[in-house]
PDB file of C-alpha atoms in Angstrom:
ATOM      1  CA  UNK A   1      73.898  76.431  99.651  1.00  0.00           C
ATOM      2  CA  UNK A   2      77.493  76.978 100.753  1.00  0.00           C
ATOM      3  CA  UNK A   3      80.420  75.423  98.929  1.00  0.00           C
ATOM      4  CA  UNK A   4      83.904  75.069 100.430  1.00  0.00           C
ATOM      5  CA  UNK A   5      86.976  75.319  98.221  1.00  0.00           C
ATOM      6  CA  UNK A   6      90.719  75.333  98.833  1.00  0.00           C
ATOM      7  CA  UNK A   7      92.747  77.944  97.005  1.00  0.00           C
ATOM      8  CA  UNK A   8      96.485  78.565  96.706  1.00  0.00           C
ATOM      9  CA  UNK A   9      97.678  82.153  96.997  1.00  0.00           C
ATOM     10  CA  UNK A  10     101.325  82.242  96.115  1.00  0.00           C
ATOM     11  CA  UNK A  11     103.636  79.247  96.595  1.00  0.00           C
ATOM     12  CA  UNK A  12     102.893  78.412 100.229  1.00  0.00           C
ATOM     13  CA  UNK A  13      99.563  79.954 101.337  1.00  0.00           C
ATOM     14  CA  UNK A  14      96.527  77.713 101.198  1.00  0.00           C
ATOM     15  CA  UNK A  15      93.140  79.305 101.888  1.00  0.00           C
ATOM     16  CA  UNK A  16      89.941  77.512 102.734  1.00  0.00           C
ATOM     17  CA  UNK A  17      87.030  79.590 101.463  1.00  0.00           C
ATOM     18  CA  UNK A  18      83.289  79.083 101.880  1.00  0.00           C
ATOM     19  CA  UNK A  19      81.203  80.588  99.094  1.00  0.00           C
ATOM     20  CA  UNK A  20      77.494  81.313  98.996  1.00  0.00           C
ATOM     21  CA  UNK A  21      75.130  83.125  96.662  1.00  0.00           C
ATOM     22  CA  UNK A  22      76.691  83.343  93.246  1.00  0.00           C
ATOM     23  CA  UNK A  23      75.740  86.610  91.629  1.00  0.00           C
ATOM     24  CA  UNK A  24      75.577  90.265  92.455  1.00  0.00           C
ATOM     25  CA  UNK A  25      78.095  92.449  94.207  1.00  0.00           C
ATOM     26  CA  UNK A  26      80.953  90.476  95.803  1.00  0.00           C
ATOM     27  CA  UNK A  27      81.032  90.423  99.616  1.00  0.00           C
ATOM     28  CA  UNK A  28      84.026  89.300 101.693  1.00  0.00           C
ATOM     29  CA  UNK A  29      83.138  88.295 105.256  1.00  0.00           C
ATOM     30  CA  UNK A  30      85.913  87.961 107.817  1.00  0.00           C
ATOM     31  CA  UNK A  31      85.234  86.124 111.042  1.00  0.00           C
ATOM     32  CA  UNK A  32      86.580  86.703 114.536  1.00  0.00           C
ATOM     33  CA  UNK A  33      88.004  84.409 117.140  1.00  0.00           C
ATOM     34  CA  UNK A  34      84.876  82.292 117.339  1.00  0.00           C
ATOM     35  CA  UNK A  35      85.286  81.148 113.720  1.00  0.00           C
ATOM     36  CA  UNK A  36      82.981  81.181 110.689  1.00  0.00           C
ATOM     37  CA  UNK A  37      79.860  80.271 112.736  1.00  0.00           C
ATOM     38  CA  UNK A  38      79.911  83.750 114.293  1.00  0.00           C
ATOM     39  CA  UNK A  39      79.386  85.384 110.880  1.00  0.00           C
ATOM     40  CA  UNK A  40      76.770  82.943 109.582  1.00  0.00           C
ATOM     41  CA  UNK A  41      73.966  85.519 110.001  1.00  0.00           C
ATOM     42  CA  UNK A  42      75.927  87.891 107.739  1.00  0.00           C
ATOM     43  CA  UNK A  43      76.245  85.243 105.093  1.00  0.00           C
ATOM     44  CA  UNK A  44      72.527  84.420 105.309  1.00  0.00           C
ATOM     45  CA  UNK A  45      71.655  88.105 104.989  1.00  0.00           C
ATOM     46  CA  UNK A  46      73.749  88.808 101.904  1.00  0.00           C
ATOM     47  CA  UNK A  47      73.753  85.511  99.978  1.00  0.00           C
ATOM     48  CA  UNK A  48      70.365  85.979  98.244  1.00  0.00           C
ATOM     49  CA  UNK A  49      71.622  88.944  96.224  1.00  0.00           C
ATOM     50  CA  UNK A  50      75.395  88.751  96.376  1.00  0.00           C
ATOM     51  CA  UNK A  51      78.419  86.571  95.834  1.00  0.00           C
ATOM     52  CA  UNK A  52      79.681  85.942  99.382  1.00  0.00           C
ATOM     53  CA  UNK A  53      83.172  84.679 100.202  1.00  0.00           C
ATOM     54  CA  UNK A  54      84.045  83.624 103.748  1.00  0.00           C
ATOM     55  CA  UNK A  55      87.687  82.616 104.233  1.00  0.00           C
ATOM     56  CA  UNK A  56      88.606  80.460 107.194  1.00  0.00           C
ATOM     57  CA  UNK A  57      91.594  82.261 108.659  1.00  0.00           C
ATOM     58  CA  UNK A  58      94.588  79.898 108.498  1.00  0.00           C
ATOM     59  CA  UNK A  59      94.878  78.402 111.992  1.00  0.00           C
ATOM     60  CA  UNK A  60      91.117  77.998 112.547  1.00  0.00           C
ATOM     61  CA  UNK A  61      89.059  74.823 112.124  1.00  0.00           C
ATOM     62  CA  UNK A  62      92.073  72.589 111.688  1.00  0.00           C
ATOM     63  CA  UNK A  63      93.654  74.655 108.878  1.00  0.00           C
ATOM     64  CA  UNK A  64      97.382  75.296 108.836  1.00  0.00           C
ATOM     65  CA  UNK A  65      98.916  78.696 109.365  1.00  0.00           C
ATOM     66  CA  UNK A  66     102.134  78.889 107.310  1.00  0.00           C
ATOM     67  CA  UNK A  67     105.089  80.709 108.779  1.00  0.00           C
ATOM     68  CA  UNK A  68     104.761  83.381 106.103  1.00  0.00           C
ATOM     69  CA  UNK A  69     101.461  84.481 107.669  1.00  0.00           C
ATOM     70  CA  UNK A  70     102.928  85.877 110.854  1.00  0.00           C
ATOM     71  CA  UNK A  71     100.947  89.116 111.209  1.00  0.00           C
ATOM     72  CA  UNK A  72      97.594  90.713 110.507  1.00  0.00           C
ATOM     73  CA  UNK A  73      99.275  92.621 107.676  1.00  0.00           C
ATOM     74  CA  UNK A  74     100.348  89.323 106.093  1.00  0.00           C
ATOM     75  CA  UNK A  75      96.830  87.963 106.349  1.00  0.00           C
ATOM     76  CA  UNK A  76      95.345  91.143 104.880  1.00  0.00           C
ATOM     77  CA  UNK A  77      97.747  90.935 101.941  1.00  0.00           C
ATOM     78  CA  UNK A  78      96.773  87.316 101.346  1.00  0.00           C
ATOM     79  CA  UNK A  79      93.098  88.273 101.142  1.00  0.00           C
ATOM     80  CA  UNK A  80      93.827  91.148  98.772  1.00  0.00           C
ATOM     81  CA  UNK A  81      95.637  88.542  96.661  1.00  0.00           C
ATOM     82  CA  UNK A  82      92.513  86.332  96.793  1.00  0.00           C
ATOM     83  CA  UNK A  83      90.312  89.167  95.515  1.00  0.00           C
ATOM     84  CA  UNK A  84      92.772  90.077  92.779  1.00  0.00           C
ATOM     85  CA  UNK A  85      93.151  86.474  91.670  1.00  0.00           C
ATOM     86  CA  UNK A  86      89.358  86.162  91.421  1.00  0.00           C
ATOM     87  CA  UNK A  87      89.155  89.424  89.443  1.00  0.00           C
ATOM     88  CA  UNK A  88      86.834  90.966  92.031  1.00  0.00           C
ATOM     89  CA  UNK A  89      86.390  94.740  92.355  1.00  0.00           C
ATOM     90  CA  UNK A  90      84.183  97.041  94.452  1.00  0.00           C
ATOM     91  CA  UNK A  91      84.128  94.339  97.114  1.00  0.00           C
ATOM     92  CA  UNK A  92      82.037  94.976 100.218  1.00  0.00           C
ATOM     93  CA  UNK A  93      84.150  93.815 103.191  1.00  0.00           C
ATOM     94  CA  UNK A  94      82.563  93.012 106.534  1.00  0.00           C
ATOM     95  CA  UNK A  95      84.774  92.074 109.466  1.00  0.00           C
ATOM     96  CA  UNK A  96      83.758  90.986 112.950  1.00  0.00           C
ATOM     97  CA  UNK A  97      86.112  91.435 115.918  1.00  0.00           C
ATOM     98  CA  UNK A  98      89.531  90.105 114.806  1.00  0.00           C
ATOM     99  CA  UNK A  99      88.155  89.936 111.277  1.00  0.00           C
ATOM    100  CA  UNK A 100      87.481  93.661 111.498  1.00  0.00           C
ATOM    101  CA  UNK A 101      91.140  94.249 112.236  1.00  0.00           C
ATOM    102  CA  UNK A 102      92.051  92.297 109.092  1.00  0.00           C
ATOM    103  CA  UNK A 103      89.483  94.254 107.081  1.00  0.00           C
ATOM    104  CA  UNK A 104      90.922  97.573 108.256  1.00  0.00           C
ATOM    105  CA  UNK A 105      94.432  96.402 107.411  1.00  0.00           C
ATOM    106  CA  UNK A 106      93.198  95.414 103.936  1.00  0.00           C
ATOM    107  CA  UNK A 107      91.711  98.863 103.393  1.00  0.00           C
ATOM    108  CA  UNK A 108      94.998 100.514 104.349  1.00  0.00           C
ATOM    109  CA  UNK A 109      96.925  98.334 101.861  1.00  0.00           C
ATOM    110  CA  UNK A 110      94.428  98.377  98.992  1.00  0.00           C
ATOM    111  CA  UNK A 111      96.404  99.954  96.185  1.00  0.00           C
ATOM    112  CA  UNK A 112      94.435  98.382  93.335  1.00  0.00           C
ATOM    113  CA  UNK A 113      90.981  99.721  94.157  1.00  0.00           C
ATOM    114  CA  UNK A 114      89.682  96.264  95.027  1.00  0.00           C
ATOM    115  CA  UNK A 115      87.591  97.302  98.000  1.00  0.00           C
ATOM    116  CA  UNK A 116      84.333  99.204  98.001  1.00  0.00           C
ATOM    117  CA  UNK A 117      82.526  99.782 101.292  1.00  0.00           C
ATOM    118  CA  UNK A 118      83.867  98.641 104.634  1.00  0.00           C
ATOM    119  CA  UNK A 119      81.762  97.464 107.618  1.00  0.00           C
ATOM    120  CA  UNK A 120      83.478  96.772 110.951  1.00  0.00           C
ATOM    121  CA  UNK A 121      81.549  95.063 113.715  1.00  0.00           C
ATOM    122  CA  UNK A 122      83.065  95.493 117.155  1.00  0.00           C
ATOM    123  CA  UNK A 123      86.445  95.331 115.527  1.00  0.00           C
ATOM    124  CA  UNK A 124      89.717  95.244 117.350  1.00  0.00           C
ATOM    125  CA  UNK A 125      93.037  96.406 115.886  1.00  0.00           C
ATOM    126  CA  UNK A 126      94.316  99.887 116.658  1.00  0.00           C
ATOM    127  CA  UNK A 127      96.070 100.752 119.881  1.00  0.00           C
ATOM    128  CA  UNK A 128      94.022 103.539 121.503  1.00  0.00           C
ATOM    129  CA  UNK A 129      95.137 105.055 124.787  1.00  0.00           C
ATOM    130  CA  UNK A 130      92.812 104.285 127.649  1.00  0.00           C
ATOM    131  CA  UNK A 131      91.179 101.327 125.938  1.00  0.00           C
ATOM    132  CA  UNK A 132      92.369  97.767 126.427  1.00  0.00           C
ATOM    133  CA  UNK A 133      90.938  94.502 125.187  1.00  0.00           C
ATOM    134  CA  UNK A 134      89.379  92.264 127.830  1.00  0.00           C
ATOM    135  CA  UNK A 135      88.680  88.617 127.082  1.00  0.00           C
ATOM    136  CA  UNK A 136      85.949  87.627 129.553  1.00  0.00           C
ATOM    137  CA  UNK A 137      85.120  84.018 130.290  1.00  0.00           C
ATOM    138  CA  UNK A 138      82.293  82.669 128.119  1.00  0.00           C
ATOM    139  CA  UNK A 139      78.816  82.443 129.711  1.00  0.00           C
ATOM    140  CA  UNK A 140      78.071  79.203 131.593  1.00  0.00           C
ATOM    141  CA  UNK A 141      77.277  76.383 129.218  1.00  0.00           C
ATOM    142  CA  UNK A 142      78.695  78.181 126.205  1.00  0.00           C
ATOM    143  CA  UNK A 143      82.210  77.405 124.919  1.00  0.00           C
ATOM    144  CA  UNK A 144      84.663  80.159 124.123  1.00  0.00           C
ATOM    145  CA  UNK A 145      87.044  80.141 121.173  1.00  0.00           C
ATOM    146  CA  UNK A 146      89.032  76.888 120.972  1.00  0.00           C
ATOM    147  CA  UNK A 147      92.669  76.959 122.135  1.00  0.00           C
ATOM    148  CA  UNK A 148      93.916  76.719 118.531  1.00  0.00           C
ATOM    149  CA  UNK A 149      91.989  79.902 117.655  1.00  0.00           C
ATOM    150  CA  UNK A 150      93.429  81.775 120.598  1.00  0.00           C
ATOM    151  CA  UNK A 151      96.917  80.608 119.585  1.00  0.00           C
ATOM    152  CA  UNK A 152      96.293  81.786 116.011  1.00  0.00           C
ATOM    153  CA  UNK A 153      95.071  85.209 117.173  1.00  0.00           C
ATOM    154  CA  UNK A 154      98.176  85.629 119.282  1.00  0.00           C
ATOM    155  CA  UNK A 155     100.341  84.625 116.325  1.00  0.00           C
ATOM    156  CA  UNK A 156      98.767  87.255 114.115  1.00  0.00           C
ATOM    157  CA  UNK A 157      98.166  90.014 116.659  1.00  0.00           C
ATOM    158  CA  UNK A 158     101.028  89.570 119.093  1.00  0.00           C
ATOM    159  CA  UNK A 159     100.760  89.668 122.850  1.00  0.00           C
ATOM    160  CA  UNK A 160      99.463  93.244 122.859  1.00  0.00           C
ATOM    161  CA  UNK A 161      96.616  92.385 120.431  1.00  0.00           C
ATOM    162  CA  UNK A 162      96.873  95.872 118.951  1.00  0.00           C
ATOM    163  CA  UNK A 163      98.744  97.752 116.218  1.00  0.00           C
ATOM    164  CA  UNK A 164     100.141 101.113 117.368  1.00  0.00           C
ATOM    165  CA  UNK A 165     100.383 102.384 113.765  1.00  0.00           C
ATOM    166  CA  UNK A 166      96.922 101.370 112.527  1.00  0.00           C
ATOM    167  CA  UNK A 167      94.923 104.337 113.910  1.00  0.00           C
ATOM    168  CA  UNK A 168      97.087 106.822 112.004  1.00  0.00           C
ATOM    169  CA  UNK A 169      97.192 104.657 108.893  1.00  0.00           C
ATOM    170  CA  UNK A 170      93.384 104.738 108.611  1.00  0.00           C
ATOM    171  CA  UNK A 171      93.631 108.314 107.335  1.00  0.00           C
ATOM    172  CA  UNK A 172      94.673 106.960 103.947  1.00  0.00           C
ATOM    173  CA  UNK A 173      91.689 104.636 103.526  1.00  0.00           C
ATOM    174  CA  UNK A 174      89.559 105.522 100.486  1.00  0.00           C
ATOM    175  CA  UNK A 175      86.596 103.247 101.266  1.00  0.00           C
ATOM    176  CA  UNK A 176      83.515 104.507 103.075  1.00  0.00           C
ATOM    177  CA  UNK A 177      83.321 102.837 106.465  1.00  0.00           C
ATOM    178  CA  UNK A 178      80.568 101.880 108.883  1.00  0.00           C
ATOM    179  CA  UNK A 179      81.699 101.021 112.405  1.00  0.00           C
ATOM    180  CA  UNK A 180      79.007  99.125 114.295  1.00  0.00           C
ATOM    181  CA  UNK A 181      79.234  98.512 118.062  1.00  0.00           C
ATOM    182  CA  UNK A 182      77.208  96.489 120.519  1.00  0.00           C
ATOM    183  CA  UNK A 183      76.238  98.770 123.403  1.00  0.00           C
ATOM    184  CA  UNK A 184      77.083  96.088 125.969  1.00  0.00           C
ATOM    185  CA  UNK A 185      80.369  94.875 124.442  1.00  0.00           C
ATOM    186  CA  UNK A 186      82.439  93.436 127.289  1.00  0.00           C
ATOM    187  CA  UNK A 187      85.537  92.877 125.146  1.00  0.00           C
ATOM    188  CA  UNK A 188      86.091  96.559 124.373  1.00  0.00           C
ATOM    189  CA  UNK A 189      83.647  99.410 124.844  1.00  0.00           C
ATOM    190  CA  UNK A 190      81.913 101.918 122.631  1.00  0.00           C
ATOM    191  CA  UNK A 191      84.457 104.648 123.380  1.00  0.00           C
ATOM    192  CA  UNK A 192      87.059 102.583 121.511  1.00  0.00           C
ATOM    193  CA  UNK A 193      84.642 102.176 118.618  1.00  0.00           C
ATOM    194  CA  UNK A 194      83.963 105.887 118.379  1.00  0.00           C
ATOM    195  CA  UNK A 195      87.656 106.708 118.179  1.00  0.00           C
ATOM    196  CA  UNK A 196      88.135 103.900 115.643  1.00  0.00           C
ATOM    197  CA  UNK A 197      85.436 105.390 113.413  1.00  0.00           C
ATOM    198  CA  UNK A 198      86.764 108.948 113.802  1.00  0.00           C
ATOM    199  CA  UNK A 199      90.162 107.863 112.375  1.00  0.00           C
ATOM    200  CA  UNK A 200      88.641 107.133 108.937  1.00  0.00           C
ATOM    201  CA  UNK A 201      88.254 110.003 106.457  1.00  0.00           C
ATOM    202  CA  UNK A 202      84.669 108.960 105.754  1.00  0.00           C
ATOM    203  CA  UNK A 203      82.946 106.841 108.407  1.00  0.00           C
ATOM    204  CA  UNK A 204      79.741 106.471 110.301  1.00  0.00           C
ATOM    205  CA  UNK A 205      79.471 105.063 113.822  1.00  0.00           C
ATOM    206  CA  UNK A 206      76.387 103.172 115.068  1.00  0.00           C
ATOM    207  CA  UNK A 207      75.568 101.630 118.450  1.00  0.00           C
ATOM    208  CA  UNK A 208      73.304  98.581 118.632  1.00  0.00           C
ATOM    209  CA  UNK A 209      71.290  98.330 121.825  1.00  0.00           C
ATOM    210  CA  UNK A 210      70.737  94.905 123.304  1.00  0.00           C
ATOM    211  CA  UNK A 211      73.946  93.562 121.794  1.00  0.00           C
ATOM    212  CA  UNK A 212      77.428  92.754 122.989  1.00  0.00           C
ATOM    213  CA  UNK A 213      80.538  91.834 121.028  1.00  0.00           C
ATOM    214  CA  UNK A 214      78.603  89.999 118.281  1.00  0.00           C
ATOM    215  CA  UNK A 215      75.727  92.271 117.248  1.00  0.00           C
ATOM    216  CA  UNK A 216      75.092  90.248 114.094  1.00  0.00           C
ATOM    217  CA  UNK A 217      74.235  87.290 116.352  1.00  0.00           C
ATOM    218  CA  UNK A 218      72.723  89.071 119.377  1.00  0.00           C
ATOM    219  CA  UNK A 219      70.628  91.704 117.631  1.00  0.00           C
ATOM    220  CA  UNK A 220      70.541  90.788 113.918  1.00  0.00           C
ATOM    221  CA  UNK A 221      67.486  92.786 112.916  1.00  0.00           C
ATOM    222  CA  UNK A 222      68.806  96.064 114.287  1.00  0.00           C
ATOM    223  CA  UNK A 223      72.306  95.388 113.011  1.00  0.00           C
ATOM    224  CA  UNK A 224      71.301  94.630 109.447  1.00  0.00           C
ATOM    225  CA  UNK A 225      68.924  97.566 109.363  1.00  0.00           C
ATOM    226  CA  UNK A 226      71.859  99.864 110.125  1.00  0.00           C
ATOM    227  CA  UNK A 227      74.097  98.120 107.568  1.00  0.00           C
ATOM    228  CA  UNK A 228      71.485  98.148 104.818  1.00  0.00           C
ATOM    229  CA  UNK A 229      70.768 101.834 105.402  1.00  0.00           C
ATOM    230  CA  UNK A 230      74.456 102.655 105.190  1.00  0.00           C
ATOM    231  CA  UNK A 231      74.930 100.669 101.985  1.00  0.00           C
ATOM    232  CA  UNK A 232      71.884 102.247 100.355  1.00  0.00           C
ATOM    233  CA  UNK A 233      73.220 105.707 101.127  1.00  0.00           C
ATOM    234  CA  UNK A 234      76.740 104.776 100.041  1.00  0.00           C
ATOM    235  CA  UNK A 235      75.528 103.521  96.688  1.00  0.00           C
ATOM    236  CA  UNK A 236      73.632 106.747  96.098  1.00  0.00           C
TER     237      UNK A 236
END
């Protein structure tokens, strides 16, 4: 059972948050351009033994993006505020695509030790020479992200859809990281993912065969096997 709540972070930031599970280690799941539906398999996987929070990024699903949230850094700070307000620590953060960018930005800015392990699934974010994001047309009969979502991504990520400082900033991240990549990702390839992972002080990189940009949807069994193995090792 998933419950949706509306929370106020500061004077002018309203967050819509879906919550599932209810006990166990807290898990924050951050969706990409396709919205919360694209991370539903992650929620289903973790809800039985965890407290799972899935914010709807302001600007998606009819929510309002306030002017104060004008960058990925702003959004990351808002989510750190959410975790702090809820009194959550050792939070497992999983981010898909654009959500992975937000997750990485949170890890860079986490000064209070709120985050535990970090899992990035085909995440965008850092500017890496020789690798550019491509937004292919959706397959026939399948809709792509709605125009409002594309507009919101551009508002947060800018026209370049990359942060030139992020790759270097990852050196200060204290969380263990797992960077998962679909072998057939047409948005941005595995070479980008490998360099992304290498920028963390402590990270593992894993390729999922038979998957594209959404491995949690396209190859869930293989994806969650890799994630579960990583988490088991990380917890000792």
